[in-house]
Amino acid sequence: MGVVNVTPDSFSDGGEWFEPSAAIAHGLELVAQGADLVDVGGESTRPGAQRPSVEEELRRVLPVVEALSHQGVAVSVDTMRAQVAEQALRAGAAVVNDVSGGLADDAMVGVVARTGAPYIAMHWRGHSTDMQSRAVYEDVVAEVCAELAERARVIMDAGVDADRLVLDPGFGFAKLAHHNWLLLRHLDRVLDLGHPVLVGTSRKTFLGRLGLADGEASRPPAERDVATAATSVHAARLGAWGVRVHHVPSTLDALRATAAIEHATESTTDRTTDRTTDRTTDGG
Ligand code: PMM
């Protein structure tokens, strides 16, 4: 899943794709780079962010969803608002991605059930204005799994099919760095909940401090793509359904390298081809 934030203030790429034409072009670029799904969002969820009005969110996302869908792109709409989800689905979106898992808007789950759209429900404890004050856990893996399981039960009781419900542990949302690392290490427990799992570590703050001493400034978001690829490969190897990333080529390359290792065989045909092509490059 490639990300298009149509926002002026996202932490990772705020402002870069705020104009509809830039957002549409970027969505097409992500697909050309290999994304299967393009996630279009109009609300920044970085810690402390203020919410746009519903009218402003619609103004940001609808033209982008519509244009990309009309060009055959599979689009998910990243929204916590039922009204935005409903209008985006009407404009051609294929999936609803709700970072609040239905908690921010009571009408959301009803819209998803009625339309039959696949639904990504993320672990969430409150809006971004004060979410980091809720990053308090005795056992983060157990609590995130229990809270996700409870959301899944409510969402399915409302009529959403189990096989259309994707769960996401919500990296960086009401989580401190060590919470994120523990959730990655024990991602199998999230997978054991029995739903497809989406993992969104891309460019998040906890990846920007690797190898740095106390007091050193974090790496800027665009320099976190290698760590994003590493964490995304880890998730994919454990069986994640999808990974949500800003820079598709780096993660896709890492995924392809891992797949090549897993699928390597002693086939003669492969080795003959390798010898012919590699002589002209770097000896492979
Ligand atoms: N993270 C962000 C936004 N939407 N959706 C899902 N399902 N999972 C995530 O981890 C997630 C998300 C925040 O990142 P961004 O501001 O860079 O898009």
JSON list of N, CA, C and O in Angstrom, two decimals, residues 36-91:
[
{"chain": "A", "resi": 36, "resn": "ASP", "atom": "N", "xyz": [0.05, -1.99, -4.92]},
{"chain": "A", "resi": 36, "resn": "ASP", "atom": "CA", "xyz": [-1.21, -2.65, -5.30]},
{"chain": "A", "resi": 36, "resn": "ASP", "atom": "C", "xyz": [-2.41, -1.80, -4.89]},
{"chain": "A", "resi": 36, "resn": "ASP", "atom": "O", "xyz": [-3.51, -1.97, -5.43]},
{"chain": "A", "resi": 37, "resn": "LEU", "atom": "N", "xyz": [-2.21, -0.94, -3.91]},
{"chain": "A", "resi": 37, "resn": "LEU", "atom": "CA", "xyz": [-3.30, -0.16, -3.34]},
{"chain": "A", "resi": 37, "resn": "LEU", "atom": "C", "xyz": [-2.72, 1.21, -3.00]},
{"chain": "A", "resi": 37, "resn": "LEU", "atom": "O", "xyz": [-1.59, 1.30, -2.52]},
{"chain": "A", "resi": 38, "resn": "VAL", "atom": "N", "xyz": [-3.50, 2.28, -3.25]},
{"chain": "A", "resi": 38, "resn": "VAL", "atom": "CA", "xyz": [-3.04, 3.62, -2.91]},
{"chain": "A", "resi": 38, "resn": "VAL", "atom": "C", "xyz": [-3.96, 4.19, -1.82]},
{"chain": "A", "resi": 38, "resn": "VAL", "atom": "O", "xyz": [-5.17, 4.24, -1.99]},
{"chain": "A", "resi": 39, "resn": "ASP", "atom": "N", "xyz": [-3.36, 4.59, -0.71]},
{"chain": "A", "resi": 39, "resn": "ASP", "atom": "CA", "xyz": [-4.11, 5.06, 0.45]},
{"chain": "A", "resi": 39, "resn": "ASP", "atom": "C", "xyz": [-4.17, 6.59, 0.42]},
{"chain": "A", "resi": 39, "resn": "ASP", "atom": "O", "xyz": [-3.14, 7.25, 0.56]},
{"chain": "A", "resi": 40, "resn": "VAL", "atom": "N", "xyz": [-5.37, 7.12, 0.24]},
{"chain": "A", "resi": 40, "resn": "VAL", "atom": "CA", "xyz": [-5.54, 8.58, 0.11]},
{"chain": "A", "resi": 40, "resn": "VAL", "atom": "C", "xyz": [-6.16, 9.13, 1.39]},
{"chain": "A", "resi": 40, "resn": "VAL", "atom": "O", "xyz": [-7.26, 8.72, 1.77]},
{"chain": "A", "resi": 41, "resn": "GLY", "atom": "N", "xyz": [-5.46, 10.05, 2.05]},
{"chain": "A", "resi": 41, "resn": "GLY", "atom": "CA", "xyz": [-5.97, 10.61, 3.31]},
{"chain": "A", "resi": 41, "resn": "GLY", "atom": "C", "xyz": [-5.94, 12.11, 3.30]},
{"chain": "A", "resi": 41, "resn": "GLY", "atom": "O", "xyz": [-5.05, 12.73, 2.72]},
{"chain": "A", "resi": 42, "resn": "GLY", "atom": "N", "xyz": [-6.92, 12.72, 3.99]},
{"chain": "A", "resi": 42, "resn": "GLY", "atom": "CA", "xyz": [-7.00, 14.18, 4.04]},
{"chain": "A", "resi": 42, "resn": "GLY", "atom": "C", "xyz": [-6.90, 14.74, 5.45]},
{"chain": "A", "resi": 42, "resn": "GLY", "atom": "O", "xyz": [-7.13, 15.92, 5.67]},
{"chain": "A", "resi": 43, "resn": "GLU", "atom": "N", "xyz": [-6.55, 13.88, 6.41]},
{"chain": "A", "resi": 43, "resn": "GLU", "atom": "CA", "xyz": [-6.40, 14.35, 7.79]},
{"chain": "A", "resi": 43, "resn": "GLU", "atom": "C", "xyz": [-5.06, 13.88, 8.33]},
{"chain": "A", "resi": 43, "resn": "GLU", "atom": "O", "xyz": [-4.79, 12.68, 8.35]},
{"chain": "A", "resi": 44, "resn": "SER", "atom": "N", "xyz": [-4.24, 14.80, 8.79]},
{"chain": "A", "resi": 44, "resn": "SER", "atom": "CA", "xyz": [-2.96, 14.40, 9.39]},
{"chain": "A", "resi": 44, "resn": "SER", "atom": "C", "xyz": [-3.23, 13.80, 10.77]},
{"chain": "A", "resi": 44, "resn": "SER", "atom": "O", "xyz": [-4.04, 14.31, 11.53]},
{"chain": "A", "resi": 45, "resn": "THR", "atom": "N", "xyz": [-2.53, 12.70, 11.07]},
{"chain": "A", "resi": 45, "resn": "THR", "atom": "CA", "xyz": [-2.70, 12.06, 12.38]},
{"chain": "A", "resi": 45, "resn": "THR", "atom": "C", "xyz": [-1.41, 12.16, 13.19]},
{"chain": "A", "resi": 45, "resn": "THR", "atom": "O", "xyz": [-1.24, 11.42, 14.14]},
{"chain": "A", "resi": 46, "resn": "ARG", "atom": "N", "xyz": [-0.52, 13.09, 12.79]},
{"chain": "A", "resi": 46, "resn": "ARG", "atom": "CA", "xyz": [0.72, 13.18, 13.57]},
{"chain": "A", "resi": 46, "resn": "ARG", "atom": "C", "xyz": [0.36, 13.67, 14.97]},
{"chain": "A", "resi": 46, "resn": "ARG", "atom": "O", "xyz": [-0.63, 14.40, 15.14]},
{"chain": "A", "resi": 47, "resn": "PRO", "atom": "N", "xyz": [1.15, 13.26, 16.00]},
{"chain": "A", "resi": 47, "resn": "PRO", "atom": "CA", "xyz": [0.83, 13.65, 17.37]},
{"chain": "A", "resi": 47, "resn": "PRO", "atom": "C", "xyz": [0.61, 15.16, 17.50]},
{"chain": "A", "resi": 47, "resn": "PRO", "atom": "O", "xyz": [1.42, 15.95, 17.00]},
{"chain": "A", "resi": 48, "resn": "GLY", "atom": "N", "xyz": [-0.50, 15.55, 18.10]},
{"chain": "A", "resi": 48, "resn": "GLY", "atom": "CA", "xyz": [-0.79, 16.96, 18.32]},
{"chain": "A", "resi": 48, "resn": "GLY", "atom": "C", "xyz": [-1.56, 17.63, 17.20]},
{"chain": "A", "resi": 48, "resn": "GLY", "atom": "O", "xyz": [-1.98, 18.77, 17.34]},
{"chain": "A", "resi": 49, "resn": "ALA", "atom": "N", "xyz": [-1.80, 16.92, 16.09]},
{"chain": "A", "resi": 49, "resn": "ALA", "atom": "CA", "xyz": [-2.46, 17.55, 14.93]},
{"chain": "A", "resi": 49, "resn": "ALA", "atom": "C", "xyz": [-3.90, 17.96, 15.24]},
{"chain": "A", "resi": 49, "resn": "ALA", "atom": "O", "xyz": [-4.61, 17.26, 15.96]},
{"chain": "A", "resi": 50, "resn": "GLN", "atom": "N", "xyz": [-4.31, 19.10, 14.68]},
{"chain": "A", "resi": 50, "resn": "GLN", "atom": "CA", "xyz": [-5.71, 19.54, 14.78]},
{"chain": "A", "resi": 50, "resn": "GLN", "atom": "C", "xyz": [-6.49, 18.95, 13.61]},
{"chain": "A", "resi": 50, "resn": "GLN", "atom": "O", "xyz": [-5.94, 18.80, 12.52]},
{"chain": "A", "resi": 51, "resn": "ARG", "atom": "N", "xyz": [-7.77, 18.65, 13.81]},
{"chain": "A", "resi": 51, "resn": "ARG", "atom": "CA", "xyz": [-8.57, 18.03, 12.75]},
{"chain": "A", "resi": 51, "resn": "ARG", "atom": "C", "xyz": [-9.09, 19.07, 11.75]},
{"chain": "A", "resi": 51, "resn": "ARG", "atom": "O", "xyz": [-9.50, 20.16, 12.15]},
{"chain": "A", "resi": 52, "resn": "PRO", "atom": "N", "xyz": [-9.12, 18.72, 10.45]},
{"chain": "A", "resi": 52, "resn": "PRO", "atom": "CA", "xyz": [-9.79, 19.61, 9.49]},
{"chain": "A", "resi": 52, "resn": "PRO", "atom": "C", "xyz": [-11.30, 19.42, 9.64]},
{"chain": "A", "resi": 52, "resn": "PRO", "atom": "O", "xyz": [-11.75, 18.41, 10.20]},
{"chain": "A", "resi": 53, "resn": "SER", "atom": "N", "xyz": [-12.09, 20.36, 9.12]},
{"chain": "A", "resi": 53, "resn": "SER", "atom": "CA", "xyz": [-13.56, 20.17, 9.11]},
{"chain": "A", "resi": 53, "resn": "SER", "atom": "C", "xyz": [-13.88, 19.04, 8.13]},
{"chain": "A", "resi": 53, "resn": "SER", "atom": "O", "xyz": [-13.07, 18.70, 7.27]},
{"chain": "A", "resi": 54, "resn": "VAL", "atom": "N", "xyz": [-15.10, 18.51, 8.24]},
{"chain": "A", "resi": 54, "resn": "VAL", "atom": "CA", "xyz": [-15.49, 17.44, 7.32]},
{"chain": "A", "resi": 54, "resn": "VAL", "atom": "C", "xyz": [-15.53, 17.95, 5.88]},
{"chain": "A", "resi": 54, "resn": "VAL", "atom": "O", "xyz": [-15.12, 17.24, 4.94]},
{"chain": "A", "resi": 55, "resn": "GLU", "atom": "N", "xyz": [-15.96, 19.22, 5.72]},
{"chain": "A", "resi": 55, "resn": "GLU", "atom": "CA", "xyz": [-16.02, 19.80, 4.36]},
{"chain": "A", "resi": 55, "resn": "GLU", "atom": "C", "xyz": [-14.61, 19.89, 3.77]},
{"chain": "A", "resi": 55, "resn": "GLU", "atom": "O", "xyz": [-14.39, 19.59, 2.60]},
{"chain": "A", "resi": 56, "resn": "GLU", "atom": "N", "xyz": [-13.67, 20.31, 4.60]},
{"chain": "A", "resi": 56, "resn": "GLU", "atom": "CA", "xyz": [-12.29, 20.45, 4.13]},
{"chain": "A", "resi": 56, "resn": "GLU", "atom": "C", "xyz": [-11.70, 19.06, 3.80]},
{"chain": "A", "resi": 56, "resn": "GLU", "atom": "O", "xyz": [-11.02, 18.89, 2.78]},
{"chain": "A", "resi": 57, "resn": "GLU", "atom": "N", "xyz": [-12.00, 18.08, 4.63]},
{"chain": "A", "resi": 57, "resn": "GLU", "atom": "CA", "xyz": [-11.48, 16.73, 4.35]},
{"chain": "A", "resi": 57, "resn": "GLU", "atom": "C", "xyz": [-12.05, 16.20, 3.02]},
{"chain": "A", "resi": 57, "resn": "GLU", "atom": "O", "xyz": [-11.32, 15.63, 2.20]},
{"chain": "A", "resi": 58, "resn": "LEU", "atom": "N", "xyz": [-13.35, 16.43, 2.81]},
{"chain": "A", "resi": 58, "resn": "LEU", "atom": "CA", "xyz": [-13.98, 15.99, 1.55]},
{"chain": "A", "resi": 58, "resn": "LEU", "atom": "C", "xyz": [-13.34, 16.71, 0.36]},
{"chain": "A", "resi": 58, "resn": "LEU", "atom": "O", "xyz": [-13.05, 16.10, -0.67]},
{"chain": "A", "resi": 59, "resn": "ARG", "atom": "N", "xyz": [-13.12, 18.01, 0.54]},
{"chain": "A", "resi": 59, "resn": "ARG", "atom": "CA", "xyz": [-12.53, 18.81, -0.55]},
{"chain": "A", "resi": 59, "resn": "ARG", "atom": "C", "xyz": [-11.14, 18.27, -0.92]},
{"chain": "A", "resi": 59, "resn": "ARG", "atom": "O", "xyz": [-10.75, 18.24, -2.07]},
{"chain": "A", "resi": 60, "resn": "ARG", "atom": "N", "xyz": [-10.40, 17.83, 0.09]},
{"chain": "A", "resi": 60, "resn": "ARG", "atom": "CA", "xyz": [-9.06, 17.32, -0.17]},
{"chain": "A", "resi": 60, "resn": "ARG", "atom": "C", "xyz": [-9.07, 15.96, -0.86]},
{"chain": "A", "resi": 60, "resn": "ARG", "atom": "O", "xyz": [-8.33, 15.73, -1.82]},
{"chain": "A", "resi": 61, "resn": "VAL", "atom": "N", "xyz": [-9.91, 15.03, -0.35]},
{"chain": "A", "resi": 61, "resn": "VAL", "atom": "CA", "xyz": [-9.74, 13.64, -0.83]},
{"chain": "A", "resi": 61, "resn": "VAL", "atom": "C", "xyz": [-10.58, 13.27, -2.05]},
{"chain": "A", "resi": 61, "resn": "VAL", "atom": "O", "xyz": [-10.13, 12.48, -2.89]},
{"chain": "A", "resi": 62, "resn": "LEU", "atom": "N", "xyz": [-11.79, 13.83, -2.16]},
{"chain": "A", "resi": 62, "resn": "LEU", "atom": "CA", "xyz": [-12.68, 13.32, -3.21]},
{"chain": "A", "resi": 62, "resn": "LEU", "atom": "C", "xyz": [-12.12, 13.43, -4.63]},
{"chain": "A", "resi": 62, "resn": "LEU", "atom": "O", "xyz": [-12.17, 12.45, -5.39]},
{"chain": "A", "resi": 63, "resn": "PRO", "atom": "N", "xyz": [-11.56, 14.59, -5.03]},
{"chain": "A", "resi": 63, "resn": "PRO", "atom": "CA", "xyz": [-11.05, 14.66, -6.41]},
{"chain": "A", "resi": 63, "resn": "PRO", "atom": "C", "xyz": [-9.93, 13.66, -6.67]},
{"chain": "A", "resi": 63, "resn": "PRO", "atom": "O", "xyz": [-9.81, 13.12, -7.77]},
{"chain": "A", "resi": 64, "resn": "VAL", "atom": "N", "xyz": [-9.15, 13.40, -5.65]},
{"chain": "A", "resi": 64, "resn": "VAL", "atom": "CA", "xyz": [-8.01, 12.48, -5.81]},
{"chain": "A", "resi": 64, "resn": "VAL", "atom": "C", "xyz": [-8.51, 11.03, -5.89]},
{"chain": "A", "resi": 64, "resn": "VAL", "atom": "O", "xyz": [-8.09, 10.26, -6.76]},
{"chain": "A", "resi": 65, "resn": "VAL", "atom": "N", "xyz": [-9.44, 10.68, -5.01]},
{"chain": "A", "resi": 65, "resn": "VAL", "atom": "CA", "xyz": [-10.01, 9.33, -5.04]},
{"chain": "A", "resi": 65, "resn": "VAL", "atom": "C", "xyz": [-10.67, 9.08, -6.39]},
{"chain": "A", "resi": 65, "resn": "VAL", "atom": "O", "xyz": [-10.47, 8.05, -7.03]},
{"chain": "A", "resi": 66, "resn": "GLU", "atom": "N", "xyz": [-11.45, 10.07, -6.83]},
{"chain": "A", "resi": 66, "resn": "GLU", "atom": "CA", "xyz": [-12.20, 9.92, -8.07]},
{"chain": "A", "resi": 66, "resn": "GLU", "atom": "C", "xyz": [-11.26, 9.75, -9.27]},
{"chain": "A", "resi": 66, "resn": "GLU", "atom": "O", "xyz": [-11.40, 8.82, -10.07]},
{"chain": "A", "resi": 67, "resn": "ALA", "atom": "N", "xyz": [-10.27, 10.62, -9.36]},
{"chain": "A", "resi": 67, "resn": "ALA", "atom": "CA", "xyz": [-9.36, 10.58, -10.52]},
{"chain": "A", "resi": 67, "resn": "ALA", "atom": "C", "xyz": [-8.57, 9.27, -10.54]},
{"chain": "A", "resi": 67, "resn": "ALA", "atom": "O", "xyz": [-8.43, 8.64, -11.59]},
{"chain": "A", "resi": 68, "resn": "LEU", "atom": "N", "xyz": [-8.05, 8.86, -9.39]},
{"chain": "A", "resi": 68, "resn": "LEU", "atom": "CA", "xyz": [-7.25, 7.63, -9.37]},
{"chain": "A", "resi": 68, "resn": "LEU", "atom": "C", "xyz": [-8.13, 6.42, -9.67]},
{"chain": "A", "resi": 68, "resn": "LEU", "atom": "O", "xyz": [-7.74, 5.53, -10.45]},
{"chain": "A", "resi": 69, "resn": "SER", "atom": "N", "xyz": [-9.32, 6.36, -9.07]},
{"chain": "A", "resi": 69, "resn": "SER", "atom": "CA", "xyz": [-10.21, 5.21, -9.30]},
{"chain": "A", "resi": 69, "resn": "SER", "atom": "C", "xyz": [-10.58, 5.12, -10.78]},
{"chain": "A", "resi": 69, "resn": "SER", "atom": "O", "xyz": [-10.61, 4.03, -11.35]},
{"chain": "A", "resi": 70, "resn": "HIS", "atom": "N", "xyz": [-10.87, 6.29, -11.39]},
{"chain": "A", "resi": 70, "resn": "HIS", "atom": "CA", "xyz": [-11.25, 6.28, -12.81]},
{"chain": "A", "resi": 70, "resn": "HIS", "atom": "C", "xyz": [-10.12, 5.80, -13.70]},
{"chain": "A", "resi": 70, "resn": "HIS", "atom": "O", "xyz": [-10.35, 5.34, -14.81]},
{"chain": "A", "resi": 71, "resn": "GLN", "atom": "N", "xyz": [-8.90, 5.91, -13.19]},
{"chain": "A", "resi": 71, "resn": "GLN", "atom": "CA", "xyz": [-7.76, 5.41, -13.99]},
{"chain": "A", "resi": 71, "resn": "GLN", "atom": "C", "xyz": [-7.39, 3.99, -13.60]},
{"chain": "A", "resi": 71, "resn": "GLN", "atom": "O", "xyz": [-6.30, 3.51, -13.94]},
{"chain": "A", "resi": 72, "resn": "GLY", "atom": "N", "xyz": [-8.30, 3.33, -12.89]},
{"chain": "A", "resi": 72, "resn": "GLY", "atom": "CA", "xyz": [-8.11, 1.90, -12.61]},
{"chain": "A", "resi": 72, "resn": "GLY", "atom": "C", "xyz": [-7.27, 1.59, -11.39]},
{"chain": "A", "resi": 72, "resn": "GLY", "atom": "O", "xyz": [-6.89, 0.44, -11.16]},
{"chain": "A", "resi": 73, "resn": "VAL", "atom": "N", "xyz": [-6.96, 2.62, -10.58]},
{"chain": "A", "resi": 73, "resn": "VAL", "atom": "CA", "xyz": [-6.15, 2.39, -9.38]},
{"chain": "A", "resi": 73, "resn": "VAL", "atom": "C", "xyz": [-7.06, 1.91, -8.25]},
{"chain": "A", "resi": 73, "resn": "VAL", "atom": "O", "xyz": [-8.14, 2.46, -8.04]},
{"chain": "A", "resi": 74, "resn": "ALA", "atom": "N", "xyz": [-6.62, 0.89, -7.52]},
{"chain": "A", "resi": 74, "resn": "ALA", "atom": "CA", "xyz": [-7.35, 0.46, -6.32]},
{"chain": "A", "resi": 74, "resn": "ALA", "atom": "C", "xyz": [-6.99, 1.43, -5.20]},
{"chain": "A", "resi": 74, "resn": "ALA", "atom": "O", "xyz": [-5.82, 1.59, -4.84]},
{"chain": "A", "resi": 75, "resn": "VAL", "atom": "N", "xyz": [-8.01, 2.13, -4.69]},
{"chain": "A", "resi": 75, "resn": "VAL", "atom": "CA", "xyz": [-7.79, 3.20, -3.71]},
{"chain": "A", "resi": 75, "resn": "VAL", "atom": "C", "xyz": [-8.42, 2.83, -2.37]},
{"chain": "A", "resi": 75, "resn": "VAL", "atom": "O", "xyz": [-9.55, 2.35, -2.32]},
{"chain": "A", "resi": 76, "resn": "SER", "atom": "N", "xyz": [-7.67, 3.06, -1.29]},
{"chain": "A", "resi": 76, "resn": "SER", "atom": "CA", "xyz": [-8.30, 3.03, 0.04]},
{"chain": "A", "resi": 76, "resn": "SER", "atom": "C", "xyz": [-8.39, 4.47, 0.50]},
{"chain": "A", "resi": 76, "resn": "SER", "atom": "O", "xyz": [-7.52, 5.29, 0.21]},
{"chain": "A", "resi": 77, "resn": "VAL", "atom": "N", "xyz": [-9.47, 4.78, 1.22]},
{"chain": "A", "resi": 77, "resn": "VAL", "atom": "CA", "xyz": [-9.61, 6.14, 1.74]},
{"chain": "A", "resi": 77, "resn": "VAL", "atom": "C", "xyz": [-9.29, 6.08, 3.23]},
{"chain": "A", "resi": 77, "resn": "VAL", "atom": "O", "xyz": [-9.85, 5.29, 3.98]},
{"chain": "A", "resi": 78, "resn": "ASP", "atom": "N", "xyz": [-8.30, 6.90, 3.62]},
{"chain": "A", "resi": 78, "resn": "ASP", "atom": "CA", "xyz": [-7.84, 6.92, 5.00]},
{"chain": "A", "resi": 78, "resn": "ASP", "atom": "C", "xyz": [-8.63, 7.98, 5.74]},
{"chain": "A", "resi": 78, "resn": "ASP", "atom": "O", "xyz": [-8.33, 9.18, 5.66]},
{"chain": "A", "resi": 79, "resn": "THR", "atom": "N", "xyz": [-9.69, 7.56, 6.45]},
{"chain": "A", "resi": 79, "resn": "THR", "atom": "CA", "xyz": [-10.56, 8.53, 7.12]},
{"chain": "A", "resi": 79, "resn": "THR", "atom": "C", "xyz": [-11.18, 7.91, 8.36]},
{"chain": "A", "resi": 79, "resn": "THR", "atom": "O", "xyz": [-11.40, 6.70, 8.42]},
{"chain": "A", "resi": 80, "resn": "MET", "atom": "N", "xyz": [-11.48, 8.77, 9.34]},
{"chain": "A", "resi": 80, "resn": "MET", "atom": "CA", "xyz": [-12.20, 8.33, 10.54]},
{"chain": "A", "resi": 80, "resn": "MET", "atom": "C", "xyz": [-13.66, 8.72, 10.46]},
{"chain": "A", "resi": 80, "resn": "MET", "atom": "O", "xyz": [-14.41, 8.48, 11.39]},
{"chain": "A", "resi": 81, "resn": "ARG", "atom": "N", "xyz": [-14.05, 9.39, 9.34]},
{"chain": "A", "resi": 81, "resn": "ARG", "atom": "CA", "xyz": [-15.41, 9.93, 9.26]},
{"chain": "A", "resi": 81, "resn": "ARG", "atom": "C", "xyz": [-16.28, 9.11, 8.30]},
{"chain": "A", "resi": 81, "resn": "ARG", "atom": "O", "xyz": [-15.93, 8.90, 7.13]},
{"chain": "A", "resi": 82, "resn": "ALA", "atom": "N", "xyz": [-17.46, 8.71, 8.80]},
{"chain": "A", "resi": 82, "resn": "ALA", "atom": "CA", "xyz": [-18.39, 7.90, 7.99]},
{"chain": "A", "resi": 82, "resn": "ALA", "atom": "C", "xyz": [-18.79, 8.63, 6.72]},
{"chain": "A", "resi": 82, "resn": "ALA", "atom": "O", "xyz": [-18.87, 8.03, 5.64]},
{"chain": "A", "resi": 83, "resn": "GLN", "atom": "N", "xyz": [-19.03, 9.93, 6.84]},
{"chain": "A", "resi": 83, "resn": "GLN", "atom": "CA", "xyz": [-19.47, 10.71, 5.67]},
{"chain": "A", "resi": 83, "resn": "GLN", "atom": "C", "xyz": [-18.39, 10.72, 4.58]},
{"chain": "A", "resi": 83, "resn": "GLN", "atom": "O", "xyz": [-18.70, 10.61, 3.39]},
{"chain": "A", "resi": 84, "resn": "VAL", "atom": "N", "xyz": [-17.15, 10.85, 5.01]},
{"chain": "A", "resi": 84, "resn": "VAL", "atom": "CA", "xyz": [-16.05, 10.86, 4.03]},
{"chain": "A", "resi": 84, "resn": "VAL", "atom": "C", "xyz": [-15.90, 9.46, 3.41]},
{"chain": "A", "resi": 84, "resn": "VAL", "atom": "O", "xyz": [-15.74, 9.32, 2.19]},
{"chain": "A", "resi": 85, "resn": "ALA", "atom": "N", "xyz": [-16.01, 8.44, 4.24]},
{"chain": "A", "resi": 85, "resn": "ALA", "atom": "CA", "xyz": [-15.90, 7.06, 3.73]},
{"chain": "A", "resi": 85, "resn": "ALA", "atom": "C", "xyz": [-17.00, 6.81, 2.70]},
{"chain": "A", "resi": 85, "resn": "ALA", "atom": "O", "xyz": [-16.73, 6.30, 1.60]},
{"chain": "A", "resi": 86, "resn": "GLU", "atom": "N", "xyz": [-18.21, 7.19, 3.03]},
{"chain": "A", "resi": 86, "resn": "GLU", "atom": "CA", "xyz": [-19.35, 6.91, 2.14]},
{"chain": "A", "resi": 86, "resn": "GLU", "atom": "C", "xyz": [-19.18, 7.63, 0.81]},
{"chain": "A", "resi": 86, "resn": "GLU", "atom": "O", "xyz": [-19.35, 7.03, -0.26]},
{"chain": "A", "resi": 87, "resn": "GLN", "atom": "N", "xyz": [-18.80, 8.91, 0.87]},
{"chain": "A", "resi": 87, "resn": "GLN", "atom": "CA", "xyz": [-18.66, 9.66, -0.40]},
{"chain": "A", "resi": 87, "resn": "GLN", "atom": "C", "xyz": [-17.45, 9.17, -1.20]},
{"chain": "A", "resi": 87, "resn": "GLN", "atom": "O", "xyz": [-17.48, 9.16, -2.42]},
{"chain": "A", "resi": 88, "resn": "ALA", "atom": "N", "xyz": [-16.41, 8.77, -0.50]},
{"chain": "A", "resi": 88, "resn": "ALA", "atom": "CA", "xyz": [-15.22, 8.26, -1.21]},
{"chain": "A", "resi": 88, "resn": "ALA", "atom": "C", "xyz": [-15.55, 6.92, -1.88]},
{"chain": "A", "resi": 88, "resn": "ALA", "atom": "O", "xyz": [-15.12, 6.67, -3.02]},
{"chain": "A", "resi": 89, "resn": "LEU", "atom": "N", "xyz": [-16.34, 6.08, -1.22]},
{"chain": "A", "resi": 89, "resn": "LEU", "atom": "CA", "xyz": [-16.73, 4.81, -1.84]},
{"chain": "A", "resi": 89, "resn": "LEU", "atom": "C", "xyz": [-17.56, 5.09, -3.09]},
{"chain": "A", "resi": 89, "resn": "LEU", "atom": "O", "xyz": [-17.38, 4.46, -4.13]},
{"chain": "A", "resi": 90, "resn": "ARG", "atom": "N", "xyz": [-18.44, 6.08, -2.97]},
{"chain": "A", "resi": 90, "resn": "ARG", "atom": "CA", "xyz": [-19.27, 6.45, -4.14]},
{"chain": "A", "resi": 90, "resn": "ARG", "atom": "C", "xyz": [-18.38, 6.98, -5.27]},
{"chain": "A", "resi": 90, "resn": "ARG", "atom": "O", "xyz": [-18.68, 6.81, -6.45]},
{"chain": "A", "resi": 91, "resn": "ALA", "atom": "N", "xyz": [-17.30, 7.64, -4.91]},
{"chain": "A", "resi": 91, "resn": "ALA", "atom": "CA", "xyz": [-16.38, 8.20, -5.92]},
{"chain": "A", "resi": 91, "resn": "ALA", "atom": "C", "xyz": [-15.43, 7.14, -6.48]},
{"chain": "A", "resi": 91, "resn": "ALA", "atom": "O", "xyz": [-14.59, 7.46, -7.32]}
]
